[in-house]
Amino acid sequence: MALLEVKNLGISFGGLRAVNSFEISIEKEELYGLIGPNGAGKTTVFNLLTGVYQPDAGKIILDGTDITGRKTTEINRAGIARTFQNIRLFKQMSVLDNVKVGLHNKHPYSTIEGILRLPGYRKVEREMDEQAMELLKVFDLEKYAQTTASNLPYGQQRRLEIARAMATEPKLLLLDEPAAGMNPNETGELMDMIRFVREKFHVTVLLIEHDMKLVSGICERLTVLNFGEVLCQGATSDVLNDPQVITAYLGE
């Protein structure tokens, strides 16, 4: 059974059909790419998958469970985490505290315990500190634990955003243009990190990306979106050599 099954997904804004009859099937631990021209509807698909938008048609099945129409927090608890094209860290918080934000769904405590700093709260905070530091070590960020997030270099901020997403223990990680703004060396390091995350955490990865070197280097299969509809799907090399894709996406 596929980890993610999306059938006939659609949404309209006013009179515009932004996504129409979108379908995708992604296997467990697969590295999958969603590509297409600017304005094709890729981020809209991510917003539908994560509950930011509510679809007016279709189904989203995650690991056998229908999550269509659920709230963002419920979808995150079900097992989907994401990063954004424009990095969305808590810039004035420490690197450690940014990761701890991702752990809160797994470590609940009452408001009263937090306000009064009762033993239950202190125990949870210790556990979160330990788990956050372990994640920072995995992502080679432990030496920056007390650094304000805004003071990290750009590539490290990307790394921190992925670490925070992984703190929620997702089954499916959505990466929205993770290589945006990166130089070739940083992009190469990012490719290695995405492979590492998949292998270390046994997580499935779906990414939006315009960098074809990254896409062809790590994605096993692709879906091409054009004007809100699926243009082509299949193995990466087959899709990138498809005449329709070359015409619509690569402009040749």
mmCIF file of C-alpha atoms in Angstrom:
data_model
loop_
_atom_site.group_PDB
_atom_site.id
_atom_site.type_symbol
_atom_site.label_atom_id
_atom_site.label_comp_id
_atom_site.label_asym_id
_atom_site.label_seq_id
_atom_site.Cartn_x
_atom_site.Cartn_y
_atom_site.Cartn_z
ATOM 1 C CA MET A 1 0.000 0.000 0.000
ATOM 2 C CA ALA A 2 1.299 3.453 -0.936
ATOM 3 C CA LEU A 3 1.988 5.905 1.881
ATOM 4 C CA LEU A 4 0.183 8.752 0.106
ATOM 5 C CA GLU A 5 -2.741 8.337 -2.269
ATOM 6 C CA VAL A 6 -4.360 11.445 -3.714
ATOM 7 C CA LYS A 7 -7.395 11.075 -5.968
ATOM 8 C CA ASN A 8 -9.157 13.712 -8.087
ATOM 9 C CA LEU A 9 -8.018 16.585 -5.821
ATOM 10 C CA GLY A 10 -9.206 20.043 -6.764
ATOM 11 C CA ILE A 11 -9.781 23.596 -5.579
ATOM 12 C CA SER A 12 -11.059 26.825 -7.121
ATOM 13 C CA PHE A 13 -10.435 30.432 -6.093
ATOM 14 C CA GLY A 14 -13.265 32.551 -7.421
ATOM 15 C CA GLY A 15 -13.692 31.503 -11.029
ATOM 16 C CA LEU A 16 -10.168 30.102 -11.343
ATOM 17 C CA ARG A 17 -9.598 26.351 -11.121
ATOM 18 C CA ALA A 18 -6.199 26.388 -9.422
ATOM 19 C CA VAL A 19 -5.838 22.601 -9.125
ATOM 20 C CA ASN A 20 -7.967 20.178 -11.113
ATOM 21 C CA SER A 21 -8.207 16.382 -10.840
ATOM 22 C CA PHE A 22 -4.758 16.083 -9.248
ATOM 23 C CA GLU A 23 -3.672 12.522 -8.554
ATOM 24 C CA ILE A 24 -0.483 11.077 -7.095
ATOM 25 C CA SER A 25 0.642 7.842 -5.447
ATOM 26 C CA ILE A 26 3.862 7.788 -3.416
ATOM 27 C CA GLU A 27 5.410 4.666 -1.934
ATOM 28 C CA LYS A 28 6.890 4.471 1.571
ATOM 29 C CA GLU A 29 10.436 5.891 1.807
ATOM 30 C CA GLU A 30 10.311 7.174 -1.759
ATOM 31 C CA LEU A 31 12.003 10.403 -2.879
ATOM 32 C CA TYR A 32 9.414 12.018 -5.137
ATOM 33 C CA GLY A 33 9.468 15.316 -7.023
ATOM 34 C CA LEU A 34 6.636 17.682 -7.959
ATOM 35 C CA ILE A 35 7.762 20.079 -10.685
ATOM 36 C CA GLY A 36 6.237 22.544 -13.119
ATOM 37 C CA PRO A 37 6.381 26.159 -14.289
ATOM 38 C CA ASN A 38 5.796 29.064 -11.917
ATOM 39 C CA GLY A 39 2.093 29.352 -11.168
ATOM 40 C CA ALA A 40 1.385 25.718 -12.083
ATOM 41 C CA GLY A 41 -0.234 25.041 -8.684
ATOM 42 C CA LYS A 42 2.547 23.164 -6.895
ATOM 43 C CA THR A 43 2.446 25.080 -3.612
ATOM 44 C CA THR A 44 -1.357 25.011 -3.755
ATOM 45 C CA VAL A 45 -1.096 21.206 -3.772
ATOM 46 C CA PHE A 46 1.151 21.374 -0.694
ATOM 47 C CA ASN A 47 -1.378 23.663 0.993
ATOM 48 C CA LEU A 48 -4.150 21.172 0.228
ATOM 49 C CA LEU A 49 -2.105 18.260 1.585
ATOM 50 C CA THR A 50 -1.369 20.107 4.831
ATOM 51 C CA GLY A 51 -4.829 21.549 5.509
ATOM 52 C CA VAL A 52 -4.002 25.198 4.769
ATOM 53 C CA TYR A 53 -6.637 24.998 2.014
ATOM 54 C CA GLN A 54 -9.708 22.764 2.023
ATOM 55 C CA PRO A 55 -10.288 20.932 -1.279
ATOM 56 C CA ASP A 56 -13.654 21.153 -3.003
ATOM 57 C CA ALA A 57 -13.103 17.755 -4.629
ATOM 58 C CA GLY A 58 -11.058 14.624 -4.128
ATOM 59 C CA LYS A 59 -9.505 12.503 -1.395
ATOM 60 C CA ILE A 60 -6.189 12.517 0.480
ATOM 61 C CA ILE A 61 -5.256 9.161 2.021
ATOM 62 C CA LEU A 62 -2.182 8.978 4.266
ATOM 63 C CA ASP A 63 -1.026 5.493 5.231
ATOM 64 C CA GLY A 64 -4.553 4.143 4.819
ATOM 65 C CA THR A 65 -6.290 6.991 6.709
ATOM 66 C CA ASP A 66 -8.496 9.577 5.014
ATOM 67 C CA ILE A 67 -7.197 12.998 6.117
ATOM 68 C CA THR A 68 -9.205 15.059 3.606
ATOM 69 C CA GLY A 69 -10.432 18.330 5.115
ATOM 70 C CA ARG A 70 -8.661 17.946 8.454
ATOM 71 C CA LYS A 71 -7.055 20.909 10.211
ATOM 72 C CA THR A 72 -3.340 21.593 9.830
ATOM 73 C CA THR A 73 -2.498 20.478 13.382
ATOM 74 C CA GLU A 74 -4.440 17.225 12.927
ATOM 75 C CA ILE A 75 -2.663 16.501 9.656
ATOM 76 C CA ASN A 76 0.693 17.140 11.309
ATOM 77 C CA ARG A 77 -0.179 14.695 14.086
ATOM 78 C CA ALA A 78 -1.272 12.177 11.441
ATOM 79 C CA GLY A 79 2.231 12.324 9.967
ATOM 80 C CA ILE A 80 2.811 15.155 7.467
ATOM 81 C CA ALA A 81 5.376 17.906 8.082
ATOM 82 C CA ARG A 82 6.584 20.605 5.696
ATOM 83 C CA THR A 83 9.108 23.337 5.073
ATOM 84 C CA PHE A 84 8.514 26.496 3.056
ATOM 85 C CA GLN A 85 10.046 28.227 0.046
ATOM 86 C CA ASN A 86 10.660 31.269 2.251
ATOM 87 C CA ILE A 87 12.231 29.994 5.470
ATOM 88 C CA ARG A 88 9.801 30.269 8.382
ATOM 89 C CA LEU A 89 11.855 29.917 11.516
ATOM 90 C CA PHE A 90 11.183 31.682 14.793
ATOM 91 C CA LYS A 91 14.032 34.049 14.014
ATOM 92 C CA GLN A 92 14.462 35.557 17.499
ATOM 93 C CA MET A 93 14.379 32.220 19.294
ATOM 94 C CA SER A 94 17.385 29.981 19.817
ATOM 95 C CA VAL A 95 18.160 27.086 17.502
ATOM 96 C CA LEU A 96 17.322 24.693 20.354
ATOM 97 C CA ASP A 97 13.960 26.327 21.029
ATOM 98 C CA ASN A 98 13.038 26.209 17.339
ATOM 99 C CA VAL A 99 13.408 22.428 17.388
ATOM 100 C CA LYS A 100 11.521 22.177 20.687
ATOM 101 C CA VAL A 101 8.528 23.850 19.015
ATOM 102 C CA GLY A 102 8.299 20.807 16.777
ATOM 103 C CA LEU A 103 8.272 18.509 19.804
ATOM 104 C CA HIS A 104 5.288 20.059 21.572
ATOM 105 C CA ASN A 105 2.699 17.839 19.861
ATOM 106 C CA LYS A 106 4.473 14.828 21.333
ATOM 107 C CA HIS A 107 4.918 16.234 24.847
ATOM 108 C CA PRO A 108 1.694 17.796 26.112
ATOM 109 C CA TYR A 109 1.365 19.418 29.499
ATOM 110 C CA SER A 110 -1.353 21.603 30.977
ATOM 111 C CA THR A 111 -1.350 25.388 30.970
ATOM 112 C CA ILE A 112 -1.378 25.402 34.778
ATOM 113 C CA GLU A 113 1.695 23.122 34.886
ATOM 114 C CA GLY A 114 3.482 25.497 32.522
ATOM 115 C CA ILE A 115 2.547 28.708 34.352
ATOM 116 C CA LEU A 116 3.455 27.329 37.786
ATOM 117 C CA ARG A 117 6.397 25.277 36.460
ATOM 118 C CA LEU A 118 5.150 22.206 38.277
ATOM 119 C CA PRO A 119 7.127 18.923 38.267
ATOM 120 C CA GLY A 120 5.197 17.628 35.242
ATOM 121 C CA TYR A 121 6.225 20.679 33.220
ATOM 122 C CA ARG A 122 9.865 20.489 34.321
ATOM 123 C CA LYS A 123 10.038 16.781 33.421
ATOM 124 C CA VAL A 124 8.616 17.430 29.934
ATOM 125 C CA GLU A 125 11.022 20.333 29.382
ATOM 126 C CA ARG A 126 14.008 18.159 30.292
ATOM 127 C CA GLU A 127 12.847 15.445 27.916
ATOM 128 C CA MET A 128 12.345 17.983 25.111
ATOM 129 C CA ASP A 129 15.784 19.504 25.713
ATOM 130 C CA GLU A 130 17.367 16.068 25.419
ATOM 131 C CA GLN A 131 15.441 15.096 22.296
ATOM 132 C CA ALA A 132 16.039 18.469 20.628
ATOM 133 C CA MET A 133 19.776 18.189 21.253
ATOM 134 C CA GLU A 134 19.800 14.699 19.768
ATOM 135 C CA LEU A 135 18.136 16.041 16.620
ATOM 136 C CA LEU A 136 20.585 18.935 16.443
ATOM 137 C CA LYS A 137 23.458 16.441 16.614
ATOM 138 C CA VAL A 138 21.939 14.449 13.736
ATOM 139 C CA PHE A 139 21.801 17.629 11.627
ATOM 140 C CA ASP A 140 25.245 18.815 12.788
ATOM 141 C CA LEU A 141 23.737 21.879 14.485
ATOM 142 C CA GLU A 142 24.423 21.112 18.160
ATOM 143 C CA LYS A 143 27.180 23.744 18.415
ATOM 144 C CA TYR A 144 24.584 26.374 17.451
ATOM 145 C CA ALA A 145 22.020 25.278 20.062
ATOM 146 C CA GLN A 146 21.994 28.593 21.930
ATOM 147 C CA THR A 147 22.498 30.746 18.824
ATOM 148 C CA THR A 148 19.614 32.960 17.741
ATOM 149 C CA ALA A 149 18.154 31.384 14.598
ATOM 150 C CA SER A 150 18.421 34.603 12.576
ATOM 151 C CA ASN A 151 22.202 34.589 13.090
ATOM 152 C CA LEU A 152 22.699 31.258 11.331
ATOM 153 C CA PRO A 153 24.065 31.220 7.763
ATOM 154 C CA TYR A 154 21.376 30.683 5.135
ATOM 155 C CA GLY A 155 22.225 27.026 4.482
ATOM 156 C CA GLN A 156 22.151 26.247 8.209
ATOM 157 C CA GLN A 157 18.742 27.911 8.520
ATOM 158 C CA ARG A 158 17.453 25.523 5.854
ATOM 159 C CA ARG A 159 18.961 22.636 7.804
ATOM 160 C CA LEU A 160 17.308 23.871 11.012
ATOM 161 C CA GLU A 161 13.909 24.133 9.329
ATOM 162 C CA ILE A 162 14.156 20.498 8.247
ATOM 163 C CA ALA A 163 15.303 19.474 11.752
ATOM 164 C CA ARG A 164 12.273 21.223 13.256
ATOM 165 C CA ALA A 165 9.969 19.450 10.791
ATOM 166 C CA MET A 166 11.536 16.097 11.690
ATOM 167 C CA ALA A 167 10.891 16.781 15.382
ATOM 168 C CA THR A 168 7.207 16.098 14.700
ATOM 169 C CA GLU A 169 8.146 12.551 13.626
ATOM 170 C CA PRO A 170 6.499 12.700 10.191
ATOM 171 C CA LYS A 171 5.819 9.819 7.853
ATOM 172 C CA LEU A 172 5.817 12.245 4.909
ATOM 173 C CA LEU A 173 8.104 15.291 4.657
ATOM 174 C CA LEU A 174 7.131 18.019 2.185
ATOM 175 C CA LEU A 175 9.979 20.291 1.044
ATOM 176 C CA ASP A 176 8.950 23.426 -0.859
ATOM 177 C CA GLU A 177 11.900 24.544 -3.014
ATOM 178 C CA PRO A 178 14.556 23.620 -0.430
ATOM 179 C CA ALA A 179 17.408 24.722 -2.739
ATOM 180 C CA ALA A 180 16.015 28.224 -3.295
ATOM 181 C CA GLY A 181 18.754 30.812 -2.733
ATOM 182 C CA MET A 182 21.518 28.229 -2.381
ATOM 183 C CA ASN A 183 24.834 28.180 -4.230
ATOM 184 C CA PRO A 184 25.980 24.954 -5.968
ATOM 185 C CA ASN A 185 28.014 23.774 -2.949
ATOM 186 C CA GLU A 186 25.072 24.303 -0.597
ATOM 187 C CA THR A 187 22.774 22.521 -3.041
ATOM 188 C CA GLY A 188 25.113 19.521 -3.120
ATOM 189 C CA GLU A 189 25.123 19.394 0.685
ATOM 190 C CA LEU A 190 21.331 19.661 0.672
ATOM 191 C CA MET A 191 21.037 16.676 -1.672
ATOM 192 C CA ASP A 192 23.197 14.612 0.673
ATOM 193 C CA MET A 193 21.108 15.716 3.646
ATOM 194 C CA ILE A 194 17.787 14.791 1.996
ATOM 195 C CA ARG A 195 19.112 11.316 1.216
ATOM 196 C CA PHE A 196 20.410 11.033 4.787
ATOM 197 C CA VAL A 197 17.056 12.093 6.277
ATOM 198 C CA ARG A 198 15.229 9.479 4.218
ATOM 199 C CA GLU A 199 17.607 6.723 5.300
ATOM 200 C CA LYS A 200 18.016 7.790 8.944
ATOM 201 C CA PHE A 201 14.336 8.377 9.704
ATOM 202 C CA HIS A 202 12.755 6.036 7.114
ATOM 203 C CA VAL A 203 10.645 8.971 5.973
ATOM 204 C CA THR A 204 9.006 9.555 2.595
ATOM 205 C CA VAL A 205 9.957 12.834 0.888
ATOM 206 C CA LEU A 206 7.913 14.879 -1.595
ATOM 207 C CA LEU A 207 9.663 17.997 -2.846
ATOM 208 C CA ILE A 208 8.912 20.947 -5.090
ATOM 209 C CA GLU A 209 12.017 22.159 -6.861
ATOM 210 C CA HIS A 210 13.139 24.161 -9.908
ATOM 211 C CA ASP A 211 16.773 23.066 -9.718
ATOM 212 C CA MET A 212 16.834 20.265 -12.281
ATOM 213 C CA LYS A 213 20.255 19.076 -11.132
ATOM 214 C CA LEU A 214 18.823 18.421 -7.667
ATOM 215 C CA VAL A 215 15.628 16.892 -9.081
ATOM 216 C CA SER A 216 17.431 14.539 -11.442
ATOM 217 C CA GLY A 217 20.020 13.726 -8.771
ATOM 218 C CA ILE A 218 17.736 12.520 -5.979
ATOM 219 C CA CYS A 219 14.136 12.062 -7.154
ATOM 220 C CA GLU A 220 13.112 8.551 -8.122
ATOM 221 C CA ARG A 221 9.826 9.576 -9.718
ATOM 222 C CA LEU A 222 8.237 12.844 -10.789
ATOM 223 C CA THR A 223 4.876 14.453 -11.381
ATOM 224 C CA VAL A 224 4.768 17.489 -13.653
ATOM 225 C CA LEU A 225 2.003 20.000 -12.993
ATOM 226 C CA ASN A 226 0.949 22.548 -15.617
ATOM 227 C CA PHE A 227 -1.959 24.987 -15.279
ATOM 228 C CA GLY A 228 -3.180 23.056 -12.236
ATOM 229 C CA GLU A 229 -3.361 19.685 -13.982
ATOM 230 C CA VAL A 230 -1.036 16.693 -14.165
ATOM 231 C CA LEU A 231 0.918 16.825 -17.412
ATOM 232 C CA CYS A 232 3.147 13.787 -16.925
ATOM 233 C CA GLN A 233 4.111 11.223 -14.284
ATOM 234 C CA GLY A 234 6.712 8.497 -14.103
ATOM 235 C CA ALA A 235 10.380 7.684 -13.605
ATOM 236 C CA THR A 236 12.521 10.820 -13.394
ATOM 237 C CA SER A 237 14.570 10.231 -16.553
ATOM 238 C CA ASP A 238 11.468 9.376 -18.590
ATOM 239 C CA VAL A 239 9.585 12.464 -17.408
ATOM 240 C CA LEU A 240 12.462 14.877 -18.008
ATOM 241 C CA ASN A 241 12.828 13.566 -21.555
ATOM 242 C CA ASP A 242 9.118 13.689 -22.362
ATOM 243 C CA PRO A 243 8.453 16.113 -25.282
ATOM 244 C CA GLN A 244 5.433 17.650 -23.523
ATOM 245 C CA VAL A 245 7.501 18.376 -20.449
ATOM 246 C CA ILE A 246 10.350 19.850 -22.468
ATOM 247 C CA THR A 247 7.912 22.144 -24.269
ATOM 248 C CA ALA A 248 5.848 23.194 -21.239
ATOM 249 C CA TYR A 249 8.478 23.308 -18.542
ATOM 250 C CA LEU A 250 11.935 23.603 -20.050
ATOM 251 C CA GLY A 251 10.780 25.925 -22.827
ATOM 252 C CA GLU A 252 12.546 24.122 -25.643
#
